[in-house]
CSV table of N, CA and C in Angstrom, one decimal:
chain,number,residue,atom,x,y,z
A,1207,UNK,N,256.7,27.0,137.3
A,1207,UNK,CA,255.7,27.9,137.7
A,1207,UNK,C,255.1,27.4,139.0
A,1208,UNK,N,254.8,28.4,139.9
A,1208,UNK,CA,254.2,28.1,141.2
A,1208,UNK,C,252.8,28.8,141.3
A,1209,UNK,N,251.9,28.2,142.0
A,1209,UNK,CA,250.7,28.9,142.4
A,1209,UNK,C,250.6,28.8,143.9
A,1210,UNK,N,250.2,29.9,144.5
A,1210,UNK,CA,249.9,29.9,145.9
A,1210,UNK,C,248.4,30.3,146.0
A,1211,UNK,N,247.7,29.5,146.8
A,1211,UNK,CA,246.2,29.7,146.9
A,1211,UNK,C,245.7,29.4,148.2
A,1212,UNK,N,244.7,30.0,148.7
A,1212,UNK,CA,244.2,29.7,150.0
A,1212,UNK,C,243.3,30.9,150.5
A,1213,UNK,N,243.2,30.9,151.8
A,1213,UNK,CA,242.3,31.9,152.5
A,1213,UNK,C,243.0,32.4,153.8
A,1214,UNK,N,242.6,33.6,154.1
A,1214,UNK,CA,242.9,34.2,155.4
A,1214,UNK,C,241.5,34.6,156.0
A,1215,UNK,N,241.3,34.3,157.2
A,1215,UNK,CA,240.0,34.7,157.8
A,1215,UNK,C,240.3,35.9,158.7
A,1216,UNK,N,239.6,37.0,158.5
A,1216,UNK,CA,239.8,38.2,159.2
A,1216,UNK,C,238.5,38.6,159.9
A,1217,UNK,N,238.6,39.1,161.1
A,1217,UNK,CA,237.4,39.7,161.7
A,1217,UNK,C,236.8,40.7,160.8
A,1218,UNK,N,235.5,40.6,160.4
A,1218,UNK,CA,234.9,41.5,159.5
A,1218,UNK,C,235.1,43.0,159.8
A,1219,UNK,N,235.2,43.3,161.1
A,1219,UNK,CA,235.4,44.7,161.5
A,1219,UNK,C,236.8,45.2,161.1
A,1220,UNK,N,237.8,44.3,160.8
A,1220,UNK,CA,239.1,44.6,160.4
A,1220,UNK,C,239.3,44.6,158.9
A,1221,UNK,N,238.2,44.2,158.2
A,1221,UNK,CA,238.4,44.1,156.7
A,1221,UNK,C,238.8,45.4,156.0
A,1222,UNK,N,238.2,46.6,156.4
A,1222,UNK,CA,238.7,47.8,155.8
A,1222,UNK,C,240.2,48.1,155.9
A,1223,UNK,N,240.7,47.8,157.1
A,1223,UNK,CA,242.2,48.0,157.3
A,1223,UNK,C,242.9,46.9,156.5
A,1224,UNK,N,242.4,45.7,156.4
A,1224,UNK,CA,243.0,44.7,155.6
A,1224,UNK,C,243.0,45.1,154.1
A,1225,UNK,N,241.9,45.6,153.7
A,1225,UNK,CA,241.8,46.0,152.2
A,1225,UNK,C,242.8,47.0,151.9
A,1226,UNK,N,243.0,48.0,152.8
A,1226,UNK,CA,243.9,49.1,152.5
A,1226,UNK,C,245.4,48.5,152.4
A,1227,UNK,N,245.7,47.7,153.3
A,1227,UNK,CA,247.1,47.0,153.3
A,1227,UNK,C,247.2,46.1,152.1
A,1228,UNK,N,246.2,45.4,151.8
A,1228,UNK,CA,246.3,44.4,150.7
A,1228,UNK,C,246.4,45.2,149.3
A,1229,UNK,N,245.8,46.3,149.2
A,1229,UNK,CA,245.9,47.1,148.0
A,1229,UNK,C,247.3,47.6,147.8
A,1230,UNK,N,248.0,48.0,148.8
A,1230,UNK,CA,249.4,48.4,148.7
A,1230,UNK,C,250.3,47.2,148.4
A,1231,UNK,N,250.0,46.1,149.1
A,1231,UNK,CA,250.8,44.9,148.9
A,1231,UNK,C,250.7,44.4,147.4
A,1232,UNK,N,249.4,44.4,146.9
A,1232,UNK,CA,249.2,43.9,145.6
A,1232,UNK,C,249.9,44.8,144.6
A,1233,UNK,N,249.8,46.1,144.7
A,1233,UNK,CA,250.5,47.1,143.8
A,1233,UNK,C,252.0,46.9,143.8
A,1234,UNK,N,252.6,46.7,144.9
A,1234,UNK,CA,254.1,46.5,145.0
A,1234,UNK,C,254.5,45.2,144.5
A,1235,UNK,N,253.7,44.2,144.8
A,1235,UNK,CA,254.0,42.8,144.3
A,1235,UNK,C,253.9,42.7,142.8
A,1236,UNK,N,253.0,43.4,142.2
A,1236,UNK,CA,252.8,43.3,140.8
A,1236,UNK,C,254.1,43.8,140.0
A,1237,UNK,N,254.9,44.6,140.7
A,1237,UNK,CA,256.1,45.2,140.1
A,1237,UNK,C,257.3,44.2,140.3
A,1238,UNK,N,257.2,43.1,141.1
A,1238,UNK,CA,258.3,42.3,141.3
A,1238,UNK,C,258.6,41.4,140.1
A,1239,UNK,N,259.9,41.1,139.9
A,1239,UNK,CA,260.3,40.2,138.8
A,1239,UNK,C,259.7,38.8,139.2
A,1240,UNK,N,259.2,38.1,138.2
A,1240,UNK,CA,258.7,36.8,138.4
A,1240,UNK,C,257.2,36.7,138.9
A,1241,UNK,N,256.6,37.8,139.2
A,1241,UNK,CA,255.2,37.8,139.6
A,1241,UNK,C,254.4,37.8,138.4
A,1242,UNK,N,253.4,36.9,138.3
A,1242,UNK,CA,252.5,36.9,137.1
A,1242,UNK,C,251.1,37.3,137.6
A,1243,UNK,N,250.7,36.9,138.8
A,1243,UNK,CA,249.4,37.3,139.4
A,1243,UNK,C,249.5,37.3,140.9
A,1244,UNK,N,248.8,38.3,141.5
A,1244,UNK,CA,248.8,38.4,142.9
A,1244,UNK,C,247.5,39.1,143.3
A,1245,UNK,N,246.6,38.4,143.9
A,1245,UNK,CA,245.2,38.9,144.2
A,1245,UNK,C,244.7,38.5,145.6
A,1246,UNK,N,244.2,39.5,146.3
A,1246,UNK,CA,243.4,39.2,147.5
A,1246,UNK,C,241.9,39.6,147.1
A,1247,UNK,N,241.0,38.7,147.5
A,1247,UNK,CA,239.6,39.0,147.2
A,1247,UNK,C,238.7,38.7,148.4
A,1248,UNK,N,238.0,39.6,148.9
A,1248,UNK,CA,237.1,39.4,150.0
A,1248,UNK,C,235.8,38.7,149.5
A,1249,UNK,N,235.4,37.7,150.2
A,1249,UNK,CA,234.3,36.9,149.8
A,1249,UNK,C,233.0,37.7,149.9
A,1250,UNK,N,232.1,37.5,148.9
A,1250,UNK,CA,230.8,38.2,148.9
A,1250,UNK,C,229.9,37.5,149.9
A,1251,UNK,N,230.0,36.2,150.1
A,1251,UNK,CA,229.2,35.5,151.0
A,1251,UNK,C,229.6,35.5,152.4
A,1252,UNK,N,230.9,35.7,152.6
A,1252,UNK,CA,231.5,35.7,154.0
A,1252,UNK,C,232.6,36.8,154.0
A,1253,UNK,N,232.2,38.1,154.5
A,1253,UNK,CA,233.1,39.2,154.4
A,1253,UNK,C,234.4,39.1,155.2
A,1254,UNK,N,234.5,38.1,156.1
A,1254,UNK,CA,235.7,37.9,156.8
A,1254,UNK,C,236.6,36.9,156.1
A,1255,UNK,N,236.2,36.3,155.0
A,1255,UNK,CA,237.0,35.3,154.3
A,1255,UNK,C,237.7,36.0,153.1
A,1256,UNK,N,239.0,36.0,153.1
A,1256,UNK,CA,239.8,36.6,152.0
A,1256,UNK,C,240.5,35.5,151.2
A,1257,UNK,N,240.2,35.4,149.9
A,1257,UNK,CA,240.8,34.4,149.1
A,1257,UNK,C,242.1,35.0,148.6
A,1258,UNK,N,243.1,34.2,148.5
A,1258,UNK,CA,244.5,34.6,148.0
A,1258,UNK,C,244.8,33.8,146.8
A,1259,UNK,N,245.3,34.4,145.7
A,1259,UNK,CA,245.7,33.7,144.5
A,1259,UNK,C,246.9,34.4,144.0
A,1260,UNK,N,248.0,33.6,143.8
A,1260,UNK,CA,249.3,34.1,143.3
A,1260,UNK,C,249.8,33.1,142.3
A,1261,UNK,N,250.5,33.7,141.3
A,1261,UNK,CA,251.2,32.9,140.3
A,1261,UNK,C,252.6,33.5,140.2
A,1262,UNK,N,253.6,32.6,140.3
A,1262,UNK,CA,255.0,33.0,140.3
A,1262,UNK,C,255.7,32.2,139.2
A,1263,UNK,N,256.7,32.8,138.5
A,1263,UNK,CA,257.5,32.1,137.5
A,1263,UNK,C,258.4,31.0,138.2
A,1264,UNK,N,258.9,31.3,139.4
A,1264,UNK,CA,259.8,30.3,140.0
A,1264,UNK,C,259.8,30.4,141.5
A,1265,UNK,N,260.3,29.4,142.1
A,1265,UNK,CA,260.4,29.3,143.6
A,1265,UNK,C,261.3,30.4,144.1
A,1266,UNK,N,262.4,30.7,143.4
A,1266,UNK,CA,263.3,31.8,143.7
A,1266,UNK,C,262.6,33.1,143.8
A,1267,UNK,N,261.7,33.4,142.8
A,1267,UNK,CA,261.0,34.6,142.8
A,1267,UNK,C,260.1,34.7,144.0
A,1268,UNK,N,259.4,33.6,144.3
A,1268,UNK,CA,258.5,33.6,145.5
A,1268,UNK,C,259.4,33.9,146.8
A,1269,UNK,N,260.5,33.2,146.9
A,1269,UNK,CA,261.3,33.3,148.1
A,1269,UNK,C,261.8,34.8,148.3
A,1270,UNK,N,262.2,35.4,147.2
A,1270,UNK,CA,262.7,36.8,147.2
A,1270,UNK,C,261.5,37.7,147.7
A,1271,UNK,N,260.3,37.4,147.2
A,1271,UNK,CA,259.1,38.2,147.6
A,1271,UNK,C,259.0,38.3,149.2
A,1272,UNK,N,259.3,37.2,149.8
A,1272,UNK,CA,259.2,37.2,151.3
A,1272,UNK,C,260.2,38.1,152.0
A,1273,UNK,N,261.2,38.5,151.3
A,1273,UNK,CA,262.3,39.3,151.9
A,1273,UNK,C,262.2,40.8,151.7
A,1274,UNK,N,261.2,41.2,150.9
A,1274,UNK,CA,261.1,42.6,150.5
A,1274,UNK,C,260.4,43.5,151.5
A,1275,UNK,N,260.7,44.8,151.5
A,1275,UNK,CA,260.1,45.7,152.5
A,1275,UNK,C,258.6,45.7,152.5
A,1276,UNK,N,257.9,45.7,151.4
A,1276,UNK,CA,256.4,45.7,151.4
A,1276,UNK,C,255.9,44.5,152.0
A,1277,UNK,N,256.6,43.3,152.0
A,1277,UNK,CA,256.1,42.1,152.7
A,1277,UNK,C,256.2,42.4,154.2
A,1278,UNK,N,257.3,42.9,154.7
A,1278,UNK,CA,257.5,43.2,156.1
A,1278,UNK,C,256.4,44.2,156.6
A,1279,UNK,N,256.1,45.2,155.8
A,1279,UNK,CA,255.0,46.2,156.2
A,1279,UNK,C,253.7,45.5,156.3
A,1280,UNK,N,253.4,44.6,155.3
A,1280,UNK,CA,252.1,43.9,155.3
A,1280,UNK,C,252.0,43.0,156.5
A,1281,UNK,N,253.1,42.2,156.8
A,1281,UNK,CA,253.1,41.3,157.9
A,1281,UNK,C,252.8,42.1,159.2
A,1282,UNK,N,253.4,43.3,159.4
A,1282,UNK,CA,253.3,44.1,160.5
A,1282,UNK,C,251.8,44.5,160.7
A,1283,UNK,N,251.2,44.8,159.6
A,1283,UNK,CA,249.8,45.2,159.6
A,1283,UNK,C,248.9,44.0,160.0
A,1284,UNK,N,249.2,42.8,159.5
A,1284,UNK,CA,248.4,41.6,159.9
A,1284,UNK,C,248.5,41.4,161.4
A,1285,UNK,N,249.6,41.7,162.0
A,1285,UNK,CA,249.7,41.5,163.4
A,1285,UNK,C,248.8,42.4,164.2
A,1286,UNK,N,248.3,43.5,163.6
A,1286,UNK,CA,247.4,44.4,164.3
A,1286,UNK,C,245.9,44.0,164.1
A,1287,UNK,N,245.7,43.0,163.2
A,1287,UNK,CA,244.3,42.6,162.9
A,1287,UNK,C,244.0,41.3,163.6
A,1288,UNK,N,242.6,41.1,163.8
A,1288,UNK,CA,242.2,39.8,164.3
A,1288,UNK,C,242.1,38.8,163.2
A,1289,UNK,N,243.2,38.0,163.1
A,1289,UNK,CA,243.2,37.0,162.1
A,1289,UNK,C,242.7,35.7,162.8
A,1290,UNK,N,241.6,35.1,162.3
A,1290,UNK,CA,241.1,34.0,163.0
A,1290,UNK,C,241.4,32.6,162.3
A,1291,UNK,N,242.0,32.7,161.2
A,1291,UNK,CA,242.4,31.4,160.5
A,1291,UNK,C,243.2,31.7,159.3
A,1292,UNK,N,243.9,30.7,158.8
A,1292,UNK,CA,244.7,30.9,157.6
A,1292,UNK,C,245.0,29.5,157.0
A,1293,UNK,N,244.8,29.4,155.7
A,1293,UNK,CA,245.1,28.1,155.0
A,1293,UNK,C,245.6,28.4,153.7
A,1294,UNK,N,246.9,28.3,153.5
A,1294,UNK,CA,247.6,28.6,152.2
A,1294,UNK,C,248.4,27.4,151.8
A,1295,UNK,N,248.4,27.2,150.5
A,1295,UNK,CA,249.1,26.0,149.9
A,1295,UNK,C,249.9,26.5,148.7
A,1296,UNK,N,251.0,25.9,148.5
A,1296,UNK,CA,251.8,26.2,147.3
A,1296,UNK,C,251.8,25.0,146.4
A,1297,UNK,N,251.5,25.2,145.1
A,1297,UNK,CA,251.4,24.2,144.1
A,1297,UNK,C,252.5,24.4,143.0
A,1298,UNK,N,253.1,23.3,142.6
A,1298,UNK,CA,254.0,23.4,141.5
A,1298,UNK,C,253.3,23.0,140.3
A,1299,UNK,N,253.3,23.8,139.2
A,1299,UNK,CA,252.5,23.5,138.0
A,1299,UNK,C,253.4,22.9,136.9
A,1300,UNK,N,253.0,21.8,136.4
A,1300,UNK,CA,253.7,21.1,135.4
A,1300,UNK,C,253.3,21.6,134.0
A,1301,UNK,N,252.0,21.9,133.9
A,1301,UNK,CA,251.5,22.4,132.6
A,1301,UNK,C,250.2,23.1,132.8
A,1302,UNK,N,249.8,23.9,131.8
A,1302,UNK,CA,248.5,24.6,131.9
A,1302,UNK,C,248.1,24.9,130.5
A,1303,UNK,N,246.8,25.1,130.3
A,1303,UNK,CA,246.2,25.4,129.0
A,1303,UNK,C,244.9,26.2,129.2
A,1304,UNK,N,244.6,27.1,128.3
A,1304,UNK,CA,243.4,27.8,128.4
A,1304,UNK,C,242.1,26.9,128.3
A,1305,UNK,N,241.1,27.4,128.9
A,1305,UNK,CA,239.8,26.7,129.0
A,1305,UNK,C,238.8,27.4,128.1
C-alpha cells in the first residue's frame, strides 16, 4: 500500500478554477483500479494551501494513474494557474490499524 501526501500552493485567486479541476480529477480517480482514497482539501486557515491525500493499493496502480487522460487534463489546467509551491511525498505502508 502507498500513501501520497503533501501540499500544492495556489494563488488564492486561482482556487475556484483549481477546485473545479480537482473535483473532476477526484471523481475520475475514484473509479481507477487500486485507488482507495484521493482527496484535495483547501485549507481553512490559508485558502491558497491545498492538502493532497491519496491511498493506493500498489505502486503499479499509482504509476498507471499518471498515464490516464484525466491526469493529462488536470496537469494542463495546473499549467494555467499560479502554482507557488509544491511538496508531495510518497510513503510505503508496512501496516496500519484503526485508532
